[in-house]
């Protein structure tokens, strides 16, 4: 199998950049994303949600704006009738249950962490990221620099999913913004 | 004026000397100085020249309301005009210059304008240069149009750099429970109370230091430090050098943070300024009050400033601003400062417009040893580049009479105080006139917003603190927290009432008294406006330009309003108040645009083949946000040569084109077929699995919206493609239909434009190319994969792939899609096979040429005015079913025979070319809107001459054999053309079937 080529390949350089001192920020592209959309019908919301939950190793699906993390992957509620299955294949669904769709290549996945991660993201992202408003396990759709993005706060930091075609442009904007915090590109 | 720095006192750091340049001269100041205080300490008097009359101007205030000391800071591409010297922090290496003057502000030849002042009154230019007899009579504007160019050249203040801004700017977002604007006694108290109640508080202060009025109070050093420490202990977030410039719906505030404007050598990683959007749940505005001046003769002379400014320069910056000072006041507030100046060594005389004043106030003056005149006011300042004497007026009935003069080198004026109601005014709360305190008070707000301190008209520190505590408690209560009860102080707080004095004048004396010094608006201008019949304050503003300068009326509005009211014989509230609009203080355009500049003006959307296209020497073009390959020039080729070669190669061998930008939508669910059958004009109910179909969508009004192919992958799974331009529109449209009209349909639509990368493989050798790339070449056989067939297969290397045999070029062709991360390996593999067959890469220019030859429509033709019949595709509208637009397309006008219809266009003389955008006219009748228009033009290698597509009334048949004019009046002129069928190459479509 040929290797996957990321949207940031050739433009992503690891290392320490920007302001000296302790890095306030870590940015890391997580490559080879596995991401599937599972969509239910109104009457199959619970049953199809639970099917999706089981593939990630959970019993039930998360509610709006939330994620559930299982042993095999994570399930993110991204729309009233839709989830993203992260890290594993989608469950097999009958048309009457809902639909599944592979969107693994549609997004570029960037992990943002470090003491000043929220502050950094808020330079370009209007979401309220304070701990009470956006605790670990939160999921939201928003926009950065005119582009729709999806943000999930995991145990590792912020998981940012950017449309692949805009990823390099957003990366350039973010890389410039990141300098002032002192950034480790992992 | 002879100002000097004192040996001690103030909040400046005398151990840190800062060197800077003023008008080319080396100067020094101390850390903690503003540019204004450093210049004042060096006894620089004339810092600017006025807008119209080029009168010498000096420092008039110590804050954002400054109307005198407007200077240019920085050099070269960092030159910033109209900077208020009073708010520019001093830093080592700062370079500042006077503006609006030549050769310098001290000696300005344009000062001659001042001699003709009486001709430059409001409306002068319009009256003088509009309708000049005998050339024009009445209101003619012909002469004006000529003169205006010259007049405009003379107007304006300062000059911005014309070079690109080298600085970076940023936007930021932040959230809090309570936003407190202003860090004076009220703001500090409000922030502390709210934080103690358990709320997250953000305190913003436009100054570099917290404290507001505390900073000018020599006795408040400890109080201020304690208050700040308490805030830090309570966890209040603090932003200094940050102006809350506007309040908006839903407790949104706009802030401007000046990040590096005060630094000699800022970090290269920092932006110059940040534009913040704050989403708060509650807002407390403690923005303070501004001291007003009084209109009297030559009140703009250097050496006339507000009383509060004099106090600030003394107490905050350690400067004795004058040695012989006259303090002219109408209220109690100026007495403390007068006493302090006296103790610091100045000879001080207080002129109080009031005839009687409370003893507690008078004692302040007496104890300090100042002179005192009651019922006295300034009549005219004497001096050119600095005041040396003041003509006095004595109270006489309701008016004034001349009463001698007194020597002085500084005149400090207090005409009362105006609460800064700007932010509440932004929210639509109309300020309310308070006659007792002679000022506009903020109106109560029905939003989560409270005004506190002197912004609510409370004049003493104790009252301000209490008012802040009450505001903080209000915020706490509104947000479900509890705070200690506090009783609200009432507005005002002076021992004796203010005497409202806006202008001092005596009968039969001509004075030049400024109302708005920044725009050189005088009391005579206001009266002239009244004489000319203006009655509304809004008209007054537009006629005289009062309040239009960078201070937006902070200094002059109330005086102007009062004079207008007086002239009209009305009360101030009857004349009205102007509405304050954001921004409170000026904002640079750079901050507004933030990082959306240059290459990031809009985000770039790159296909997964982008870098590969560049490696192959592709030149890119913009298609919306997408970057698409335009053409691939070989050594020495022009764009024309390149696209003609590419077009030719596709027709003869094979070409590859990145078509990733096409919109792609997954349509899934048991009712997917039904949805497609409703949105496309042609039947989709019986499309077989493994087949693609070209479809057209109409809008509700029956006009064509978009076209594309849709591939059936399974019983319930379709892959729809749209045009690049309408990808998002179609996606949103389908969602709207499903969510609002057809909620019963079980269909999910999802954009997969980013998931799949596509390459068109077109030309007679296209099958050979794909055979070389698929893992099993038998899938490519004509039997297994007929025209309009779809396969899902695997490429060499294990890449999954979906391919449809469809053609846009008119040649036999395929579109192959792989998941985006495999786009580069796909192109490597395809190109290896295509190159070996003398193939080429082609871009949008050749793509356009190929489709024009075939008469295939794109966005240039489907511009929203075109019906399916106009586009020559009427056969694709099924008469047997109902679809979106089917009802409206049968309206009478839509079927009119003479509607413009799609046609092909040849130049009559085949060696000529013509332009897209030309108007098609009948021969001998080149006029009006003509008979049609040209949408697209290309050179056709196949036909060997230029061709075009366009629309002409009734279509091509009636025009066959006639000469038609392609009229292009502003470019090419008239070209004779012929009208032909739009299908100019291979009209029977044999080639694409292979």
mmCIF file of N, CA and C in Angstrom, chain B residues 232 598 677 699 821:
data_model
loop_
_atom_site.group_PDB
_atom_site.id
_atom_site.type_symbol
_atom_site.label_atom_id
_atom_site.label_comp_id
_atom_site.label_asym_id
_atom_site.label_seq_id
_atom_site.Cartn_x
_atom_site.Cartn_y
_atom_site.Cartn_z
ATOM 1 N N UNK B 232 -5.627 41.733 42.051
ATOM 2 C CA UNK B 232 -4.767 40.598 41.716
ATOM 3 C C UNK B 232 -5.069 39.412 42.619
ATOM 4 N N UNK B 598 -2.621 40.192 2.716
ATOM 5 C CA UNK B 598 -1.664 39.554 1.825
ATOM 6 C C UNK B 598 -2.158 38.194 1.367
ATOM 7 N N UNK B 677 -34.429 12.649 -7.898
ATOM 8 C CA UNK B 677 -35.472 12.753 -8.911
ATOM 9 C C UNK B 677 -36.265 14.059 -8.762
ATOM 10 N N UNK B 699 -33.552 26.461 -9.987
ATOM 11 C CA UNK B 699 -34.013 27.110 -8.767
ATOM 12 C C UNK B 699 -35.532 27.039 -8.745
ATOM 13 N N UNK B 821 -5.445 11.808 0.352
ATOM 14 C CA UNK B 821 -4.047 11.578 0.711
ATOM 15 C C UNK B 821 -3.314 10.742 -0.347
#
